[in-house]
Amino acid sequence: LDESSQLEQFEGKVKDAIELATQKSAAGRVKALDAICTGFLKRYCPDFVENQQMTICDLVERSLKKGKGVEVEAAARLSILLGLQLADPEAVYKELKSLLSQMVADKTASPVARAATATSLAGLCFLGEGRWQRW
């Protein structure tokens, strides 16, 4: 396959995974989020991701709010990878900052979820040139 065919195939797979990330099954959502993460690790494509930025950000936000354990971890990982794919990750940082801060401070959340969201918040703060603040 030539480069443009590979890119089209990649974009199609990511779009399919984005679609699957909205399903009712938590296991299916986690699998879809992981598939997007894997795709972002394999290929840098800021133009494509920029067009999908808000959709992916919404997926991350929904999974962070409603997900449990593994889904929160996958969403937190995807948020950092989304920031790395973009020329200007500040929008992702601003979009997710308050939710991530709230989750890190939530003492009733699982330690694993809090650690994942703390890592995500720190990574996005670094990438988005945000100022670390006390919440």
Tab-separated table of N, CA and C in Angstrom:
chain	number	residue	atom	x	y	z
A	1	LEU	N	0.833	-1.199	0.000
A	1	LEU	CA	0.000	0.000	0.000
A	1	LEU	C	0.873	1.257	0.000
A	2	ASP	N	0.434	2.246	-0.723
A	2	ASP	CA	1.181	3.503	-0.704
A	2	ASP	C	0.811	4.313	0.535
A	3	GLU	N	1.541	5.384	0.766
A	3	GLU	CA	1.381	6.188	1.983
A	3	GLU	C	-0.036	6.744	2.140
A	4	SER	N	-0.626	7.254	1.060
A	4	SER	CA	-1.969	7.840	1.172
A	4	SER	C	-3.015	6.766	1.479
A	5	SER	N	-2.848	5.575	0.935
A	5	SER	CA	-3.776	4.481	1.238
A	5	SER	C	-3.647	4.058	2.698
A	6	GLN	N	-2.421	4.012	3.182
A	6	GLN	CA	-2.202	3.664	4.587
A	6	GLN	C	-2.827	4.714	5.505
A	7	LEU	N	-2.682	5.987	5.134
A	7	LEU	CA	-3.251	7.054	5.934
A	7	LEU	C	-4.775	6.968	5.940
A	8	GLU	N	-5.372	6.716	4.793
A	8	GLU	CA	-6.831	6.569	4.709
A	8	GLU	C	-7.300	5.392	5.553
A	9	GLN	N	-6.569	4.299	5.494
A	9	GLN	CA	-6.913	3.111	6.271
A	9	GLN	C	-6.816	3.415	7.777
A	10	PHE	N	-5.744	4.093	8.160
A	10	PHE	CA	-5.565	4.479	9.560
A	10	PHE	C	-6.713	5.371	10.023
A	11	GLU	N	-7.024	6.409	9.235
A	11	GLU	CA	-8.101	7.333	9.596
A	11	GLU	C	-9.437	6.610	9.705
A	12	GLY	N	-9.678	5.670	8.822
A	12	GLY	CA	-10.909	4.884	8.883
A	12	GLY	C	-10.998	4.070	10.160
A	13	LYS	N	-9.880	3.456	10.557
A	13	LYS	CA	-9.861	2.662	11.784
A	13	LYS	C	-10.098	3.541	13.009
A	14	VAL	N	-9.479	4.720	13.023
A	14	VAL	CA	-9.671	5.622	14.164
A	14	VAL	C	-11.127	6.101	14.217
A	15	LYS	N	-11.697	6.441	13.068
A	15	LYS	CA	-13.104	6.863	13.034
A	15	LYS	C	-14.028	5.747	13.516
A	16	ASP	N	-13.737	4.511	13.121
A	16	ASP	CA	-14.526	3.368	13.588
A	16	ASP	C	-14.413	3.225	15.108
A	17	ALA	N	-13.204	3.378	15.629
A	17	ALA	CA	-12.996	3.272	17.077
A	17	ALA	C	-13.715	4.397	17.813
A	18	ILE	N	-13.722	5.594	17.238
A	18	ILE	CA	-14.446	6.715	17.845
A	18	ILE	C	-15.930	6.382	17.921
A	19	GLU	N	-16.453	5.817	16.847
A	19	GLU	CA	-17.860	5.415	16.812
A	19	GLU	C	-18.151	4.354	17.873
A	20	LEU	N	-17.257	3.373	17.992
A	20	LEU	CA	-17.441	2.293	18.966
A	20	LEU	C	-17.316	2.784	20.408
A	21	ALA	N	-16.615	3.885	20.614
A	21	ALA	CA	-16.421	4.404	21.977
A	21	ALA	C	-17.701	5.009	22.561
A	22	THR	N	-18.757	5.076	21.761
A	22	THR	CA	-20.026	5.622	22.270
A	22	THR	C	-21.022	4.534	22.651
A	23	GLN	N	-20.639	3.271	22.515
A	23	GLN	CA	-21.573	2.180	22.789
A	23	GLN	C	-21.891	2.052	24.279
A	24	LYS	N	-22.931	1.304	24.583
A	24	LYS	CA	-23.371	1.140	25.964
A	24	LYS	C	-22.450	0.242	26.782
A	25	SER	N	-21.861	-0.742	26.145
A	25	SER	CA	-21.003	-1.696	26.843
A	25	SER	C	-19.702	-1.033	27.302
A	26	ALA	N	-19.455	-1.099	28.609
A	26	ALA	CA	-18.226	-0.502	29.153
A	26	ALA	C	-16.993	-1.187	28.586
A	27	ALA	N	-17.037	-2.506	28.458
A	27	ALA	CA	-15.886	-3.239	27.916
A	27	ALA	C	-15.630	-2.823	26.468
A	28	GLY	N	-16.694	-2.613	25.714
A	28	GLY	CA	-16.552	-2.165	24.329
A	28	GLY	C	-15.969	-0.769	24.239
A	29	ARG	N	-16.389	0.116	25.155
A	29	ARG	CA	-15.846	1.485	25.175
A	29	ARG	C	-14.355	1.463	25.498
A	30	VAL	N	-13.976	0.650	26.471
A	30	VAL	CA	-12.561	0.552	26.852
A	30	VAL	C	-11.738	0.037	25.679
A	31	LYS	N	-12.254	-0.976	24.999
A	31	LYS	CA	-11.547	-1.528	23.839
A	31	LYS	C	-11.390	-0.455	22.755
A	32	ALA	N	-12.432	0.339	22.535
A	32	ALA	CA	-12.367	1.401	21.525
A	32	ALA	C	-11.386	2.497	21.932
A	33	LEU	N	-11.397	2.898	23.196
A	33	LEU	CA	-10.456	3.917	23.676
A	33	LEU	C	-9.017	3.416	23.542
A	34	ASP	N	-8.805	2.145	23.881
A	34	ASP	CA	-7.473	1.556	23.736
A	34	ASP	C	-7.039	1.515	22.270
A	35	ALA	N	-7.993	1.247	21.380
A	35	ALA	CA	-7.678	1.209	19.944
A	35	ALA	C	-7.252	2.592	19.448
A	36	ILE	N	-7.922	3.625	19.922
A	36	ILE	CA	-7.543	4.992	19.539
A	36	ILE	C	-6.151	5.307	20.084
A	37	CYS	N	-5.907	4.936	21.341
A	37	CYS	CA	-4.578	5.150	21.941
A	37	CYS	C	-3.496	4.447	21.123
A	38	THR	N	-3.742	3.210	20.756
A	38	THR	CA	-2.771	2.456	19.962
A	38	THR	C	-2.512	3.138	18.627
A	39	GLY	N	-3.576	3.602	17.997
A	39	GLY	CA	-3.419	4.309	16.729
A	39	GLY	C	-2.586	5.567	16.875
A	40	PHE	N	-2.831	6.312	17.948
A	40	PHE	CA	-2.083	7.556	18.178
A	40	PHE	C	-0.621	7.276	18.509
A	41	LEU	N	-0.348	6.116	19.097
A	41	LEU	CA	1.038	5.741	19.374
A	41	LEU	C	1.780	5.326	18.108
A	42	LYS	N	1.043	4.784	17.152
A	42	LYS	CA	1.665	4.295	15.920
A	42	LYS	C	1.876	5.373	14.874
A	43	ARG	N	1.026	6.377	14.857
A	43	ARG	CA	1.091	7.355	13.772
A	43	ARG	C	0.799	8.763	14.295
A	44	TYR	N	1.609	9.691	13.843
A	44	TYR	CA	1.413	11.106	14.162
A	44	TYR	C	0.674	11.739	12.989
A	45	CYS	N	-0.533	12.229	13.235
A	45	CYS	CA	-1.336	12.813	12.151
A	45	CYS	C	-2.137	13.995	12.694
A	46	PRO	N	-1.468	15.105	12.972
A	46	PRO	CA	-2.123	16.248	13.610
A	46	PRO	C	-3.278	16.851	12.806
A	47	ASP	N	-3.203	16.817	11.479
A	47	ASP	CA	-4.287	17.394	10.683
A	47	ASP	C	-5.585	16.617	10.873
A	48	PHE	N	-5.498	15.300	10.802
A	48	PHE	CA	-6.674	14.456	11.007
A	48	PHE	C	-7.209	14.610	12.429
A	49	VAL	N	-6.315	14.570	13.396
A	49	VAL	CA	-6.733	14.634	14.802
A	49	VAL	C	-7.357	15.999	15.127
A	50	GLU	N	-6.837	17.037	14.528
A	50	GLU	CA	-7.402	18.367	14.766
A	50	GLU	C	-8.874	18.423	14.369
A	51	ASN	N	-9.222	17.734	13.275
A	51	ASN	CA	-10.619	17.685	12.841
A	51	ASN	C	-11.487	16.860	13.786
A	52	GLN	N	-10.882	15.951	14.512
A	52	GLN	CA	-11.614	15.074	15.433
A	52	GLN	C	-11.458	15.492	16.899
A	53	GLN	N	-10.765	16.582	17.143
A	53	GLN	CA	-10.382	16.983	18.498
A	53	GLN	C	-11.562	17.068	19.462
A	54	MET	N	-12.599	17.794	19.088
A	54	MET	CA	-13.718	17.984	20.012
A	54	MET	C	-14.463	16.668	20.258
A	55	THR	N	-14.608	15.864	19.226
A	55	THR	CA	-15.277	14.573	19.383
A	55	THR	C	-14.499	13.689	20.349
A	56	ILE	N	-13.191	13.616	20.175
A	56	ILE	CA	-12.370	12.782	21.054
A	56	ILE	C	-12.354	13.350	22.465
A	57	CYS	N	-12.296	14.657	22.571
A	57	CYS	CA	-12.327	15.304	23.890
A	57	CYS	C	-13.643	14.978	24.607
A	58	ASP	N	-14.753	14.992	23.869
A	58	ASP	CA	-16.052	14.627	24.452
A	58	ASP	C	-16.064	13.176	24.918
A	59	LEU	N	-15.466	12.287	24.122
A	59	LEU	CA	-15.376	10.877	24.522
A	59	LEU	C	-14.589	10.723	25.817
A	60	VAL	N	-13.465	11.416	25.879
A	60	VAL	CA	-12.626	11.360	27.081
A	60	VAL	C	-13.405	11.873	28.285
A	61	GLU	N	-14.050	13.012	28.121
A	61	GLU	CA	-14.804	13.613	29.216
A	61	GLU	C	-15.926	12.692	29.693
A	62	ARG	N	-16.652	12.105	28.763
A	62	ARG	CA	-17.756	11.203	29.114
A	62	ARG	C	-17.229	9.975	29.849
A	63	SER	N	-16.118	9.417	29.384
A	63	SER	CA	-15.557	8.233	30.030
A	63	SER	C	-14.992	8.552	31.408
A	64	LEU	N	-14.428	9.745	31.562
A	64	LEU	CA	-13.922	10.137	32.874
A	64	LEU	C	-15.072	10.314	33.864
A	65	LYS	N	-16.168	10.910	33.408
A	65	LYS	CA	-17.305	11.173	34.295
A	65	LYS	C	-18.075	9.912	34.657
A	66	LYS	N	-18.355	9.079	33.666
A	66	LYS	CA	-19.259	7.951	33.879
A	66	LYS	C	-18.560	6.615	34.015
A	67	GLY	N	-17.299	6.548	33.620
A	67	GLY	CA	-16.581	5.281	33.625
A	67	GLY	C	-16.089	4.882	34.998
A	68	LYS	N	-15.663	3.649	35.074
A	68	LYS	CA	-15.094	3.104	36.305
A	68	LYS	C	-13.740	2.494	35.973
A	69	GLY	N	-12.804	2.575	36.899
A	69	GLY	CA	-11.535	1.869	36.822
A	69	GLY	C	-10.809	1.923	35.491
A	70	VAL	N	-10.886	0.824	34.738
A	70	VAL	CA	-10.136	0.667	33.502
A	70	VAL	C	-10.545	1.708	32.460
A	71	GLU	N	-11.820	2.044	32.417
A	71	GLU	CA	-12.285	3.043	31.451
A	71	GLU	C	-11.708	4.419	31.768
A	72	VAL	N	-11.636	4.766	33.036
A	72	VAL	CA	-11.041	6.047	33.442
A	72	VAL	C	-9.560	6.072	33.078
A	73	GLU	N	-8.872	4.965	33.308
A	73	GLU	CA	-7.453	4.880	32.946
A	73	GLU	C	-7.250	5.066	31.448
A	74	ALA	N	-8.070	4.395	30.654
A	74	ALA	CA	-7.953	4.494	29.195
A	74	ALA	C	-8.247	5.917	28.722
A	75	ALA	N	-9.264	6.542	29.303
A	75	ALA	CA	-9.617	7.913	28.924
A	75	ALA	C	-8.513	8.891	29.316
A	76	ALA	N	-7.932	8.702	30.491
A	76	ALA	CA	-6.841	9.574	30.935
A	76	ALA	C	-5.627	9.428	30.014
A	77	ARG	N	-5.314	8.199	29.624
A	77	ARG	CA	-4.204	7.946	28.709
A	77	ARG	C	-4.476	8.596	27.343
A	78	LEU	N	-5.718	8.475	26.878
A	78	LEU	CA	-6.082	9.059	25.585
A	78	LEU	C	-5.982	10.582	25.614
A	79	SER	N	-6.293	11.198	26.742
A	79	SER	CA	-6.233	12.663	26.809
A	79	SER	C	-4.806	13.168	26.572
A	80	ILE	N	-3.826	12.481	27.135
A	80	ILE	CA	-2.430	12.888	26.919
A	80	ILE	C	-2.017	12.651	25.469
A	81	LEU	N	-2.394	11.499	24.930
A	81	LEU	CA	-2.053	11.204	23.540
A	81	LEU	C	-2.728	12.181	22.580
A	82	LEU	N	-3.930	12.595	22.902
A	82	LEU	CA	-4.613	13.608	22.097
A	82	LEU	C	-3.816	14.908	22.115
A	83	GLY	N	-3.378	15.323	23.297
A	83	GLY	CA	-2.561	16.534	23.407
A	83	GLY	C	-1.266	16.435	22.614
A	84	LEU	N	-0.645	15.255	22.605
A	84	LEU	CA	0.600	15.065	21.857
A	84	LEU	C	0.386	15.118	20.345
A	85	GLN	N	-0.794	14.763	19.896
A	85	GLN	CA	-1.078	14.756	18.463
A	85	GLN	C	-1.324	16.161	17.905
A	86	LEU	N	-1.649	17.100	18.769
A	86	LEU	CA	-2.053	18.425	18.306
A	86	LEU	C	-0.905	19.427	18.328
A	87	ALA	N	-0.946	20.350	17.389
A	87	ALA	CA	0.054	21.420	17.357
A	87	ALA	C	-0.127	22.339	18.564
A	88	ASP	N	-1.378	22.521	19.001
A	88	ASP	CA	-1.666	23.376	20.150
A	88	ASP	C	-2.532	22.598	21.150
A	89	PRO	N	-1.908	21.897	22.088
A	89	PRO	CA	-2.669	21.070	23.033
A	89	PRO	C	-3.359	21.863	24.149
A	90	GLU	N	-3.194	23.178	24.152
A	90	GLU	CA	-3.766	23.986	25.224
A	90	GLU	C	-5.289	23.861	25.299
A	91	ALA	N	-5.953	23.708	24.154
A	91	ALA	CA	-7.414	23.577	24.141
A	91	ALA	C	-7.857	22.322	24.900
A	92	VAL	N	-7.122	21.234	24.736
A	92	VAL	CA	-7.452	19.993	25.447
A	92	VAL	C	-7.241	20.201	26.940
A	93	TYR	N	-6.134	20.837	27.288
A	93	TYR	CA	-5.852	21.126	28.703
A	93	TYR	C	-6.972	21.965	29.316
A	94	LYS	N	-7.359	23.033	28.630
A	94	LYS	CA	-8.407	23.908	29.164
A	94	LYS	C	-9.748	23.182	29.268
A	95	GLU	N	-10.027	22.333	28.298
A	95	GLU	CA	-11.292	21.592	28.275
A	95	GLU	C	-11.401	20.600	29.432
A	96	LEU	N	-10.302	19.927	29.758
A	96	LEU	CA	-10.348	18.833	30.728
A	96	LEU	C	-9.803	19.187	32.108
A	97	LYS	N	-9.176	20.350	32.240
A	97	LYS	CA	-8.487	20.724	33.480
A	97	LYS	C	-9.383	20.625	34.712
A	98	SER	N	-10.558	21.228	34.668
A	98	SER	CA	-11.388	21.256	35.877
A	98	SER	C	-11.893	19.858	36.244
A	99	LEU	N	-12.290	19.073	35.258
A	99	LEU	CA	-12.756	17.712	35.541
A	99	LEU	C	-11.626	16.853	36.103
A	100	LEU	N	-10.460	16.915	35.484
A	100	LEU	CA	-9.325	16.129	35.978
A	100	LEU	C	-8.919	16.560	37.385
A	101	SER	N	-8.905	17.864	37.635
A	101	SER	CA	-8.562	18.370	38.970
A	101	SER	C	-9.555	17.877	40.012
A	102	GLN	N	-10.820	17.914	39.653
A	102	GLN	CA	-11.882	17.453	40.549
A	102	GLN	C	-11.714	15.962	40.852
A	103	MET	N	-11.374	15.175	39.836
A	103	MET	CA	-11.218	13.731	40.033
A	103	MET	C	-9.991	13.404	40.874
A	104	VAL	N	-8.918	14.159	40.685
A	104	VAL	CA	-7.706	13.934	41.481
A	104	VAL	C	-7.994	14.219	42.962
A	105	ALA	N	-8.788	15.235	43.220
A	105	ALA	CA	-9.085	15.630	44.595
A	105	ALA	C	-10.165	14.764	45.254
A	106	ASP	N	-10.871	13.946	44.487
A	106	ASP	CA	-11.971	13.124	45.002
A	106	ASP	C	-11.425	11.934	45.781
A	107	LYS	N	-11.508	12.011	47.084
A	107	LYS	CA	-10.968	10.956	47.941
A	107	LYS	C	-11.798	9.670	47.898
A	108	THR	N	-13.006	9.731	47.323
A	108	THR	CA	-13.833	8.527	47.223
A	108	THR	C	-13.515	7.720	45.955
A	109	ALA	N	-12.797	8.316	45.019
A	109	ALA	CA	-12.430	7.615	43.783
A	109	ALA	C	-11.333	6.598	44.073
A	110	SER	N	-11.233	5.599	43.235
A	110	SER	CA	-10.210	4.566	43.440
A	110	SER	C	-8.818	5.179	43.272
A	111	PRO	N	-7.851	4.655	44.002
A	111	PRO	CA	-6.478	5.162	43.876
A	111	PRO	C	-5.934	5.050	42.453
A	112	VAL	N	-6.286	3.991	41.745
A	112	VAL	CA	-5.804	3.803	40.379
A	112	VAL	C	-6.368	4.885	39.462
A	113	ALA	N	-7.663	5.178	39.614
A	113	ALA	CA	-8.298	6.222	38.798
A	113	ALA	C	-7.709	7.589	39.129
A	114	ARG	N	-7.489	7.838	40.409
A	114	ARG	CA	-6.901	9.125	40.805
A	114	ARG	C	-5.483	9.273	40.271
A	115	ALA	N	-4.708	8.199	40.300
A	115	ALA	CA	-3.338	8.244	39.781
A	115	ALA	C	-3.345	8.496	38.271
A	116	ALA	N	-4.240	7.828	37.561
A	116	ALA	CA	-4.325	8.010	36.108
A	116	ALA	C	-4.721	9.440	35.764
A	117	THR	N	-5.689	9.982	36.490
A	117	THR	CA	-6.121	11.352	36.197
A	117	THR	C	-5.051	12.362	36.612
A	118	ALA	N	-4.310	12.079	37.684
A	118	ALA	CA	-3.227	12.981	38.087
A	118	ALA	C	-2.127	13.005	37.032
A	119	THR	N	-1.790	11.833	36.507
A	119	THR	CA	-0.786	11.757	35.445
A	119	THR	C	-1.255	12.506	34.210
A	120	SER	N	-2.502	12.317	33.864
A	120	SER	CA	-3.072	12.996	32.702
A	120	SER	C	-3.071	14.510	32.898
A	121	LEU	N	-3.489	14.954	34.062
A	121	LEU	CA	-3.517	16.388	34.354
A	121	LEU	C	-2.114	16.983	34.282
A	122	ALA	N	-1.143	16.290	34.858
A	122	ALA	CA	0.238	16.785	34.829
A	122	ALA	C	0.773	16.834	33.399
A	123	GLY	N	0.515	15.785	32.636
A	123	GLY	CA	0.974	15.749	31.251
A	123	GLY	C	0.347	16.842	30.407
A	124	LEU	N	-0.958	17.030	30.561
A	124	LEU	CA	-1.639	18.080	29.791
A	124	LEU	C	-1.205	19.469	30.238
A	125	CYS	N	-0.948	19.622	31.523
A	125	CYS	CA	-0.460	20.907	32.033
A	125	CYS	C	0.895	21.221	31.402
A	126	PHE	N	1.747	20.225	31.335
A	126	PHE	CA	3.059	20.406	30.722
A	126	PHE	C	2.933	20.725	29.237
A	127	LEU	N	2.131	19.942	28.538
A	127	LEU	CA	1.976	20.125	27.085
A	127	LEU	C	1.264	21.434	26.749
A	128	GLY	N	0.251	21.775	27.550
A	128	GLY	CA	-0.561	22.948	27.266
A	128	GLY	C	-0.013	24.228	27.856
A	129	GLU	N	1.187	24.159	28.431
A	129	GLU	CA	1.838	25.308	29.049
A	129	GLU	C	0.967	25.973	30.102
A	130	GLY	N	0.164	25.136	30.761
A	130	GLY	CA	-0.690	25.663	31.819
A	130	GLY	C	0.110	25.902	33.082
A	131	ARG	N	-0.407	26.686	33.919
A	131	ARG	CA	0.222	26.931	35.209
A	131	ARG	C	-0.412	25.960	36.215
A	132	TRP	N	0.426	25.275	36.960
A	132	TRP	CA	-0.086	24.356	37.977
A	132	TRP	C	-0.699	25.181	39.091
A	133	GLN	N	-1.925	24.833	39.429
A	133	GLN	CA	-2.627	25.571	40.477
A	133	GLN	C	-3.102	24.604	41.543
A	134	ARG	N	-3.295	25.119	42.706
A	134	ARG	CA	-3.912	24.320	43.768
A	134	ARG	C	-5.394	24.280	43.526
A	135	TRP	N	-6.004	23.183	43.737
A	135	TRP	CA	-7.445	23.113	43.583
A	135	TRP	C	-7.991	22.965	44.917
